[in-house]
PDB file of C-alpha atoms in Angstrom:
ATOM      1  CA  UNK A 282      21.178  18.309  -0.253  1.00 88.00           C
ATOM      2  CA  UNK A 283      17.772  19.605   0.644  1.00 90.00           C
ATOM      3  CA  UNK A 284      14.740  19.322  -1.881  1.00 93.00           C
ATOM      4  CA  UNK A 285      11.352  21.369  -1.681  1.00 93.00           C
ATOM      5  CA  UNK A 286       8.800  20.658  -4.309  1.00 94.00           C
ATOM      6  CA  UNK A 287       7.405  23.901  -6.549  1.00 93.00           C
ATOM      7  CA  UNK A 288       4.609  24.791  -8.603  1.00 90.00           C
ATOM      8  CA  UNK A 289       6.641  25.084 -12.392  1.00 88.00           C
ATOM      9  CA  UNK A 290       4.835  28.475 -13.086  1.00 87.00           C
ATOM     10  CA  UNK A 291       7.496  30.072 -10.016  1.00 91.00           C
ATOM     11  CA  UNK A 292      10.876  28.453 -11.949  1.00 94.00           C
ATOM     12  CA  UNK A 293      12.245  30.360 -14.217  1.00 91.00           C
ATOM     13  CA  UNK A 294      16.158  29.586 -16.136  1.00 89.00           C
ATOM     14  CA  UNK A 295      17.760  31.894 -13.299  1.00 92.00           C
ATOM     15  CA  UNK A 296      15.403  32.191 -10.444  1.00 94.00           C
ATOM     16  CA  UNK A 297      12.629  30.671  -8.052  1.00 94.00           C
ATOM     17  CA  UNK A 298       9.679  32.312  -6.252  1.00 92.00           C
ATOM     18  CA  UNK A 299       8.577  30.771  -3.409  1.00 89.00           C
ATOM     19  CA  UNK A 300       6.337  31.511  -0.482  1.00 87.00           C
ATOM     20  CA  UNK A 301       7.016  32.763   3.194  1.00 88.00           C
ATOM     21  CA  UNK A 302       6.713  29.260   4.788  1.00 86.00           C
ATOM     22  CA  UNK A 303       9.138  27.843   1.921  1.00 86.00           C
ATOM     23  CA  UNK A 304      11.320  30.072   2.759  1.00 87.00           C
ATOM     24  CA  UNK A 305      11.645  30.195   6.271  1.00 86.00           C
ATOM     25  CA  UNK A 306      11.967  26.080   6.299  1.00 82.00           C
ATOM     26  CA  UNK A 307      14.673  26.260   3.717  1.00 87.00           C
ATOM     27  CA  UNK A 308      16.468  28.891   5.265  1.00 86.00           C
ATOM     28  CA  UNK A 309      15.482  29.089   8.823  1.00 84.00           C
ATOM     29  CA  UNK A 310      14.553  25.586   9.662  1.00 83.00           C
ATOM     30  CA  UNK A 311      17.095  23.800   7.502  1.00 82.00           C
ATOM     31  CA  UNK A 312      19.787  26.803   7.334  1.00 86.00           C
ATOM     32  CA  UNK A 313      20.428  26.184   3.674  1.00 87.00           C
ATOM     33  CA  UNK A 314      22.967  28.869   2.335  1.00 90.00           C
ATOM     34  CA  UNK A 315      24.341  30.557  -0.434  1.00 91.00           C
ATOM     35  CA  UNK A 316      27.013  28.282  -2.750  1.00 94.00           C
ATOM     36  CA  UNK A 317      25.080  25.363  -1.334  1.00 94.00           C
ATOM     37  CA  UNK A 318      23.053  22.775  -3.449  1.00 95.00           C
ATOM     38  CA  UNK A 319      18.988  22.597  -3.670  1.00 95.00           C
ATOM     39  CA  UNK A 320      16.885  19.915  -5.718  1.00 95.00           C
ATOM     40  CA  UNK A 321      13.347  21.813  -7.045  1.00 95.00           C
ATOM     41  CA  UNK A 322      11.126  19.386  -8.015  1.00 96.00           C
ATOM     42  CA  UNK A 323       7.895  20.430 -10.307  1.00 95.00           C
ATOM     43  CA  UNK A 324       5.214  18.687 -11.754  1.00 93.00           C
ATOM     44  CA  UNK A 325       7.564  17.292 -14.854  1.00 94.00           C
ATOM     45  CA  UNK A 326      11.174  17.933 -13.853  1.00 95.00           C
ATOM     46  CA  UNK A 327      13.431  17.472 -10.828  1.00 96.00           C
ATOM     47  CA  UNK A 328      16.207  20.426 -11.428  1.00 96.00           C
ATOM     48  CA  UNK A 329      19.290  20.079  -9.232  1.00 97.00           C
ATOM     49  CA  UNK A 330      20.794  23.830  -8.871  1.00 96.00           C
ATOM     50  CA  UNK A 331      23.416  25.794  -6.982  1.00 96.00           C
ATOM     51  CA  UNK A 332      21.732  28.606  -5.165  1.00 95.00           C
ATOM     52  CA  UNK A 333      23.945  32.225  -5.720  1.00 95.00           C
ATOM     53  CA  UNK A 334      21.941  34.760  -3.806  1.00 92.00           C
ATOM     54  CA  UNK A 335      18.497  35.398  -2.377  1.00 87.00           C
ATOM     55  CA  UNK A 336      16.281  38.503  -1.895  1.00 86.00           C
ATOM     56  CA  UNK A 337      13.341  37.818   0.118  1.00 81.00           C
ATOM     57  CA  UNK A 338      11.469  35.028  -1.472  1.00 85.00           C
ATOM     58  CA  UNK A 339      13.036  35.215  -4.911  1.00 92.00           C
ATOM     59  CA  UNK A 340      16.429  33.237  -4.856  1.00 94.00           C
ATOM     60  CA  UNK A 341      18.738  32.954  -7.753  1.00 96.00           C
ATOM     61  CA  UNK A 342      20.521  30.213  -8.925  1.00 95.00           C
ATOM     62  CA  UNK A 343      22.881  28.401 -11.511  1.00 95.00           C
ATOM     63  CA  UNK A 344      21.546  25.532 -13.006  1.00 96.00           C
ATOM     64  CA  UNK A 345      23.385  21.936 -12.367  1.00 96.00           C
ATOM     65  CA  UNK A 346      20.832  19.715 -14.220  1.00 96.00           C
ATOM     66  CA  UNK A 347      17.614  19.212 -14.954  1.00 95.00           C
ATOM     67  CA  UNK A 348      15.748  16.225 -15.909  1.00 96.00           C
ATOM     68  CA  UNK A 349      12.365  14.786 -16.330  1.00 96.00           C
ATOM     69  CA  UNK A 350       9.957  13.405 -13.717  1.00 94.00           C
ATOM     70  CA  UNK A 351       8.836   9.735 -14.027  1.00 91.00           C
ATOM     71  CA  UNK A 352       6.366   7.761 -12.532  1.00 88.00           C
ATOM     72  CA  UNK A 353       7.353   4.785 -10.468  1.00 89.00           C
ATOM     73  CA  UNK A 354       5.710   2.004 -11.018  1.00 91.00           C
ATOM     74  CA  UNK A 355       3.652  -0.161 -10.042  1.00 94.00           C
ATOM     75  CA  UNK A 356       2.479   2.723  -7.570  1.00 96.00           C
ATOM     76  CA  UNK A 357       0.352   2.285  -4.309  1.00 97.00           C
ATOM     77  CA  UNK A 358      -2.319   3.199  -2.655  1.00 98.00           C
ATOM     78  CA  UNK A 359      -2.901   2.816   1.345  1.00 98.00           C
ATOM     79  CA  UNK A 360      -6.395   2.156   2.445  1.00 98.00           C
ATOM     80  CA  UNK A 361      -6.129   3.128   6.067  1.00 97.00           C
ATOM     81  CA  UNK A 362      -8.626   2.823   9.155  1.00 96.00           C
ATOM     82  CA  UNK A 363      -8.280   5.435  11.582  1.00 93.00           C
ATOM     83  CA  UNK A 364      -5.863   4.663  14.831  1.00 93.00           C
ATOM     84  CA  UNK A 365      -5.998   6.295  18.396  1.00 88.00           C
ATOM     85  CA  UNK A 366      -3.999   9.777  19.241  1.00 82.00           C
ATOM     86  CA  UNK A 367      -1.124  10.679  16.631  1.00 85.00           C
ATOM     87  CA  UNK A 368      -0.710   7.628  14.889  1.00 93.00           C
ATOM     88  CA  UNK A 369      -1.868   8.888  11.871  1.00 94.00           C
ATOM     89  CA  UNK A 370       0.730  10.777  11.652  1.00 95.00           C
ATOM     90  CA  UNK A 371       3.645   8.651  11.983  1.00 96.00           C
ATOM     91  CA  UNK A 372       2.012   5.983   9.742  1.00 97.00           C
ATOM     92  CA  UNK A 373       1.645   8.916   6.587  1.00 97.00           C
ATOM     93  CA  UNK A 374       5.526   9.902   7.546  1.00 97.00           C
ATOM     94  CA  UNK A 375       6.826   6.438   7.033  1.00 97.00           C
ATOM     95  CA  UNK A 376       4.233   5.043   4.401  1.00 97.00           C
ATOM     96  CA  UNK A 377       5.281   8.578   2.160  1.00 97.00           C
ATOM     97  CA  UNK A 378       9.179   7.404   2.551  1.00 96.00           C
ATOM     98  CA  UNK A 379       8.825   4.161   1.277  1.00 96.00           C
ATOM     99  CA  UNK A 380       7.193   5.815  -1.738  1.00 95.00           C
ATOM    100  CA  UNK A 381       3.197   5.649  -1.420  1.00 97.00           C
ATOM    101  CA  UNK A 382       1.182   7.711  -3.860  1.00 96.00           C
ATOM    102  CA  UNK A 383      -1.939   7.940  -2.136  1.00 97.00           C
ATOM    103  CA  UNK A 384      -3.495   7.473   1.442  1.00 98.00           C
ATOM    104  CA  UNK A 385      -7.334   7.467   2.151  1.00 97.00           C
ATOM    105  CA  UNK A 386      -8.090   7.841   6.186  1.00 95.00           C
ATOM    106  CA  UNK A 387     -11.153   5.328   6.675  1.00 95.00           C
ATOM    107  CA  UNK A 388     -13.634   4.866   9.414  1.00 93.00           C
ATOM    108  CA  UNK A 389     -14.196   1.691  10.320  1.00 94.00           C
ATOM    109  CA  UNK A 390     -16.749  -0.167  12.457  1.00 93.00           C
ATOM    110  CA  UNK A 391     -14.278  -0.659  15.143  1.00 90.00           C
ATOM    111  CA  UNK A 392     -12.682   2.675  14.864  1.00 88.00           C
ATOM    112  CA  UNK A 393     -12.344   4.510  18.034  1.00 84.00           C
ATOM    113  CA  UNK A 394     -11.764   7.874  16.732  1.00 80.00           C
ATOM    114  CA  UNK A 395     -14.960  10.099  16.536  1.00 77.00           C
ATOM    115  CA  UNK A 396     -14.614  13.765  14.428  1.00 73.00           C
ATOM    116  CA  UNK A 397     -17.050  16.319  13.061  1.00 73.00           C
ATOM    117  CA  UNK A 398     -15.848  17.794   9.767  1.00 75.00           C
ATOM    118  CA  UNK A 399     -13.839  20.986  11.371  1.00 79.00           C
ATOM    119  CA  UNK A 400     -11.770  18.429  13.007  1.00 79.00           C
ATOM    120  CA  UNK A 401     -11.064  16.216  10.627  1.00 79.00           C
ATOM    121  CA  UNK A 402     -10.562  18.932   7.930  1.00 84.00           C
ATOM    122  CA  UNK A 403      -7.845  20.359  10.215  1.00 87.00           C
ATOM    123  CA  UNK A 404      -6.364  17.207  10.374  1.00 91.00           C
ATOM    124  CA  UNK A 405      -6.416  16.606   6.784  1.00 93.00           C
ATOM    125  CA  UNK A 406      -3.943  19.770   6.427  1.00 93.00           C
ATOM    126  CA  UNK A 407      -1.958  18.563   9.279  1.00 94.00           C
ATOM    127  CA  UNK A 408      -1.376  15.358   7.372  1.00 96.00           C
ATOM    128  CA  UNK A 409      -0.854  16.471   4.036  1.00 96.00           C
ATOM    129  CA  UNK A 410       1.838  19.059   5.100  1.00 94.00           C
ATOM    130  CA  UNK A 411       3.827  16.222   7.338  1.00 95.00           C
ATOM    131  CA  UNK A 412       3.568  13.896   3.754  1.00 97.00           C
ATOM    132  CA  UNK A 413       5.030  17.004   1.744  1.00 95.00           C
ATOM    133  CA  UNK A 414       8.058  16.889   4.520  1.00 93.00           C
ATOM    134  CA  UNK A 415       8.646  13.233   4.622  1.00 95.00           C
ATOM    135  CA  UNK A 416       8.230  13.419   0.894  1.00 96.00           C
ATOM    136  CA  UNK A 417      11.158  16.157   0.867  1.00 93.00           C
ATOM    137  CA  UNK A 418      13.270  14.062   3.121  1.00 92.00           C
ATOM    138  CA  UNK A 419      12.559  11.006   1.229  1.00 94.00           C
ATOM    139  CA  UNK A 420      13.570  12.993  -1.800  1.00 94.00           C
ATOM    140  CA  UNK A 421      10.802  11.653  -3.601  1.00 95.00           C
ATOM    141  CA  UNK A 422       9.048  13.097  -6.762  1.00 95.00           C
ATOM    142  CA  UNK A 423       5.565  13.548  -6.021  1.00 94.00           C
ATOM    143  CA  UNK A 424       3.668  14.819  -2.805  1.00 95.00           C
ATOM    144  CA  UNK A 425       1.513  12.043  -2.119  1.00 96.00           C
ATOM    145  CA  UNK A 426      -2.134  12.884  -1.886  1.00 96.00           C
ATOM    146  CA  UNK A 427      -4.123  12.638   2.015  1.00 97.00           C
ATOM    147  CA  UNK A 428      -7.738  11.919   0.672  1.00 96.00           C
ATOM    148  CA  UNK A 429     -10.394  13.418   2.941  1.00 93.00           C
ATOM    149  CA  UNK A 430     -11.986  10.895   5.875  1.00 92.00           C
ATOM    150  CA  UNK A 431     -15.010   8.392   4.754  1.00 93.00           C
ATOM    151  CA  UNK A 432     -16.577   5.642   5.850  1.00 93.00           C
ATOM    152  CA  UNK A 433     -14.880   2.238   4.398  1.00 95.00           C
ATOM    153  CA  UNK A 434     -18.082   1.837   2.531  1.00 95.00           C
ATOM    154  CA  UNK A 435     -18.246   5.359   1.260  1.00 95.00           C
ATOM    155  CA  UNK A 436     -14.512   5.172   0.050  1.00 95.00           C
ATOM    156  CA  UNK A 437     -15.013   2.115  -1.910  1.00 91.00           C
ATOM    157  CA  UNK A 438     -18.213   2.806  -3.416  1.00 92.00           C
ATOM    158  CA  UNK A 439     -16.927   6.171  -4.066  1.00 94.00           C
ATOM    159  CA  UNK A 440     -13.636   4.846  -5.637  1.00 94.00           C
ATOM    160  CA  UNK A 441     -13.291   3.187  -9.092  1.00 93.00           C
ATOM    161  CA  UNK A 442     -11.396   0.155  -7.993  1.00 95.00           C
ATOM    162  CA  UNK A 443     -11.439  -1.307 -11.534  1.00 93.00           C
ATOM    163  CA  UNK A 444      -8.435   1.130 -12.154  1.00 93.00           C
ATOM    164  CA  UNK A 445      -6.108  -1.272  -9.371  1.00 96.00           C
ATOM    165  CA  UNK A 446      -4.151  -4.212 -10.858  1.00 94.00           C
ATOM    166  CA  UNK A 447      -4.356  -5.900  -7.071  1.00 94.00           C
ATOM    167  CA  UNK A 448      -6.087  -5.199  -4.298  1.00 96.00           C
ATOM    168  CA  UNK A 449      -5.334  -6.550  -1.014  1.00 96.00           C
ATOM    169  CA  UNK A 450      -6.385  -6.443   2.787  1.00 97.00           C
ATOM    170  CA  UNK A 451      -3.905  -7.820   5.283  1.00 96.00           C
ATOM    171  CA  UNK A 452      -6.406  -9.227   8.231  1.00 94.00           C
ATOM    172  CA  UNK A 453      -4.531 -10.449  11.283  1.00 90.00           C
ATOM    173  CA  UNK A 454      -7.324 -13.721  11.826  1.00 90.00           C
ATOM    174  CA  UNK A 455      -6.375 -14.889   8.191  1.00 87.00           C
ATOM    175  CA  UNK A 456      -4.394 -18.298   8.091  1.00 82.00           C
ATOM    176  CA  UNK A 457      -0.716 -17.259   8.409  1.00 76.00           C
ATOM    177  CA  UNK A 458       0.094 -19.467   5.167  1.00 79.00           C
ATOM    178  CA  UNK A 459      -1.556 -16.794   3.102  1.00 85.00           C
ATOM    179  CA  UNK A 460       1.456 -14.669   2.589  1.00 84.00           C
ATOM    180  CA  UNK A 461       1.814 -12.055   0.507  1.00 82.00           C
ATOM    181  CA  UNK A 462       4.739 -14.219  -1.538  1.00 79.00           C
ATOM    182  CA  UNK A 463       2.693 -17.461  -1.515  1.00 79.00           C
ATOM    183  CA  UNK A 464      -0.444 -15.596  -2.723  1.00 74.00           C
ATOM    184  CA  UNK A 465       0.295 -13.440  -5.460  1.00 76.00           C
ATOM    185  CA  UNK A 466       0.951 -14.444  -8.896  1.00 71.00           C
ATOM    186  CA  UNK A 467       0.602 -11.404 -11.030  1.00 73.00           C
ATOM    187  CA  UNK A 468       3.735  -9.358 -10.998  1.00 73.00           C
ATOM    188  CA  UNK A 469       3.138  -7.783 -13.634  1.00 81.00           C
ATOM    189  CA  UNK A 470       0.544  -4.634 -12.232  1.00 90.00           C
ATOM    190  CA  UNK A 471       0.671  -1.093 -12.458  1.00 94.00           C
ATOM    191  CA  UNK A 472      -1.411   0.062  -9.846  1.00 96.00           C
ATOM    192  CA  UNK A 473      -1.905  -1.827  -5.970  1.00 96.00           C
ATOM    193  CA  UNK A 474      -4.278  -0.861  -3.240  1.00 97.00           C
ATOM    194  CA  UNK A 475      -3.738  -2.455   0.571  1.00 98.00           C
ATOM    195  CA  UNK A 476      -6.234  -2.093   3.735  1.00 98.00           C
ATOM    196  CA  UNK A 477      -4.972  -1.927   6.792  1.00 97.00           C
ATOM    197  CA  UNK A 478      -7.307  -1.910   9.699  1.00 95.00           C
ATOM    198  CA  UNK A 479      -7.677  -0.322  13.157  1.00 93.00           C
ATOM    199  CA  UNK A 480      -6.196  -1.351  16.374  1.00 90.00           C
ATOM    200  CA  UNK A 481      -9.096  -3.860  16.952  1.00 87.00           C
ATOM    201  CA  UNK A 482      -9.209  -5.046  13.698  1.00 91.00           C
ATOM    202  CA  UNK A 483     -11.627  -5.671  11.025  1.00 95.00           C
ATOM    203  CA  UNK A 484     -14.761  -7.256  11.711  1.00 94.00           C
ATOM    204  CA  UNK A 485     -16.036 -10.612   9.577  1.00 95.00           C
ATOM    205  CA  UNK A 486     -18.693  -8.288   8.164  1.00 96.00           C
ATOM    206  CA  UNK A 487     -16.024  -6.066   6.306  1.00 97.00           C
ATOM    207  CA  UNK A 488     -13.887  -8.883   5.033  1.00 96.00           C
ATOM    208  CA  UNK A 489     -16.582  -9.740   3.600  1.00 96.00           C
ATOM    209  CA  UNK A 490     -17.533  -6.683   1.690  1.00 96.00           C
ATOM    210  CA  UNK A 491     -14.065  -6.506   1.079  1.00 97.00           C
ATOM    211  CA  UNK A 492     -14.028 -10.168  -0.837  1.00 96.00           C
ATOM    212  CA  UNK A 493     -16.905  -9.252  -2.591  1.00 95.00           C
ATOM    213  CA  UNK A 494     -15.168  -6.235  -4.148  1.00 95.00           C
ATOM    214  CA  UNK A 495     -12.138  -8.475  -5.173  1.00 95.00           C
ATOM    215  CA  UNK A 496     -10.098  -7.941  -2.337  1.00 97.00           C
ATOM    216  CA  UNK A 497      -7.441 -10.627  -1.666  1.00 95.00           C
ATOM    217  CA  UNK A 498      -7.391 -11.542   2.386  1.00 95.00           C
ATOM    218  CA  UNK A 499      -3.803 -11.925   3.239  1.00 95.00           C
ATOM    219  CA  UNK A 500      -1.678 -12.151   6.248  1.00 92.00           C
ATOM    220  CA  UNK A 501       1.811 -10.396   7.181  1.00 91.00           C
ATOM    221  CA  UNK A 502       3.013 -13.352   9.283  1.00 87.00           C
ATOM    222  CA  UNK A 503       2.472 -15.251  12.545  1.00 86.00           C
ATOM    223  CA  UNK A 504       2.901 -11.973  14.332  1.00 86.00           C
ATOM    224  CA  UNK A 505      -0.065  -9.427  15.361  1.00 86.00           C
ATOM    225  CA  UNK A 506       1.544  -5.726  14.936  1.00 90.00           C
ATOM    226  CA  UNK A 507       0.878  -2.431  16.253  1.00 92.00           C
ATOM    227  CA  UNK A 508      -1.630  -0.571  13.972  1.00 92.00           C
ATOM    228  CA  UNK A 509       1.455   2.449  13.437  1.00 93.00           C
ATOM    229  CA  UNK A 510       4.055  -0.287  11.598  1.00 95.00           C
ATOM    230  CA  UNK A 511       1.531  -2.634   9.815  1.00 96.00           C
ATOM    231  CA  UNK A 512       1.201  -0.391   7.186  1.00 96.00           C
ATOM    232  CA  UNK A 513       5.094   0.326   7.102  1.00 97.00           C
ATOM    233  CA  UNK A 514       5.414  -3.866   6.912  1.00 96.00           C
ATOM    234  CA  UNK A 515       3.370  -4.112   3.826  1.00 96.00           C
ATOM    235  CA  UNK A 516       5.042  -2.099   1.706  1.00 97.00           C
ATOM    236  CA  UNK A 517       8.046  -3.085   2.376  1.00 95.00           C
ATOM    237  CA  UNK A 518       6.511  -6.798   1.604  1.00 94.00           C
ATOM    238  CA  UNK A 519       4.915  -5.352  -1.270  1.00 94.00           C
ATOM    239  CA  UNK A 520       7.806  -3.145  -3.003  1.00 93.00           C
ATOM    240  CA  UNK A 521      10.573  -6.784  -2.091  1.00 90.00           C
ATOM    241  CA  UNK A 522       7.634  -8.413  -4.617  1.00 89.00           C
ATOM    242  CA  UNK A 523       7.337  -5.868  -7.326  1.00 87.00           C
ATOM    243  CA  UNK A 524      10.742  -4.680  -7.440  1.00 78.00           C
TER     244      UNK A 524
END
């Protein structure tokens, strides 16, 4: 069953509006067809429907079901330092599947990747669109949000951390024995931020900062991984704990 998120002012009881790129990936791309089953999801309810005919971008359907969106908790949030190439993009696509909320790109001081605002607003779109699709596969119920690029300072100056129940930067030159399960008592949160950093890593300076703004320094194990599964690995770690 496919799923495509939708603004609830283009639902109505018997039909959906959608626009020319919607419609070509639902029809074209994914060859969805009449008789066949679609889940809409809106801001406050995931309807499950049986599509009877289309013209253009207006398709008509019979309704299966239709209930309301909830929020997942606790949710997360994915402090990420910029990698080489496409990473990026493969980190978003798996970090969106496992059910992230939201993901801010951050420049760190051993970041290697250098943009001017053109470039990095272009890649901000790029991003955002492959979390909507991974979203859609995942047949999750929110599009996570891709916050625009800043500077690890700027993003956590910027950002009200007070709002996060945990906060928590996995550093690969921490002690090994402070794991994630041995670490955390509090299971009870609503709301979890994690920093991951680049493929050199964080420098002492940072964890520092970091400490100082209540960040917990944690390891992921006795093993040093690529920059493009770390973030993947946490999660997981993360969702085992508070599940």
């Amino acid at each position: 069953m496919n799923q495509i998120f939708l603004s609830g002012e283009y639902i109505t009881e018997h039909f959906f509006e959608c626009d020319q790129a919607t419609y070509h990936h639902l029809f074209s791309v994914h060859r969805t067809r009449v008789g066949e089953i679609l889940a809409i999801v809106t801001e406050k309810w995931r309807f499950t429907v049986k599509i009877k005919k289309n013209e253009k971008t207006k398709i008509f359907y019979e309704l299966i079901e239709k209930v309301a969106v909830k929020e997942k908790l606790p949710v997360y949030t994915l402090f990420q330092s910029l990698p080489k190439q496409d990473k990026m993009g493969t980190i978003i696509d798996y970090a969106v599947q496992l059910g992230i909320t939201d993901i801010f790109p951050i420049v760190t001081n051993r970041t290697v990747v250098k943009w001017d605002d053109k470039k990095a607003l272009k890649n901000l779109e790029r991003w955002q669109a492959k979390a909507e699709s991974a979203a859609n596969q995942a047949k999750q119920d929110k599009i996570p949000r891709i916050n625009k690029v800043l500077s690890l300072k700027d993003c956590l100056t910027q950002l009200d951390l007070s709002g996060f129940d945990e906060l928590i930067v996995f550093w690969e030159e921490v002690a090994t024995n402070r794991h994630l399960f041995d670490q955390i008592k509090n299971k009870n949160v609503r709301k979890i931020g994690f920093l991951i950093g680049p493929e050199g890593g964080l420098d002492k300076s940072e964890i520092e900062m970091l400490e100082k703004m209540n960040f917990k320094v944690l390891s992921l194990g006795d093993s040093v991984l690529r920059v493009e599964i770390a973030a993947t690995v946490a999660l997981s770690q993360l969702k085992l704990l508070y599940t």
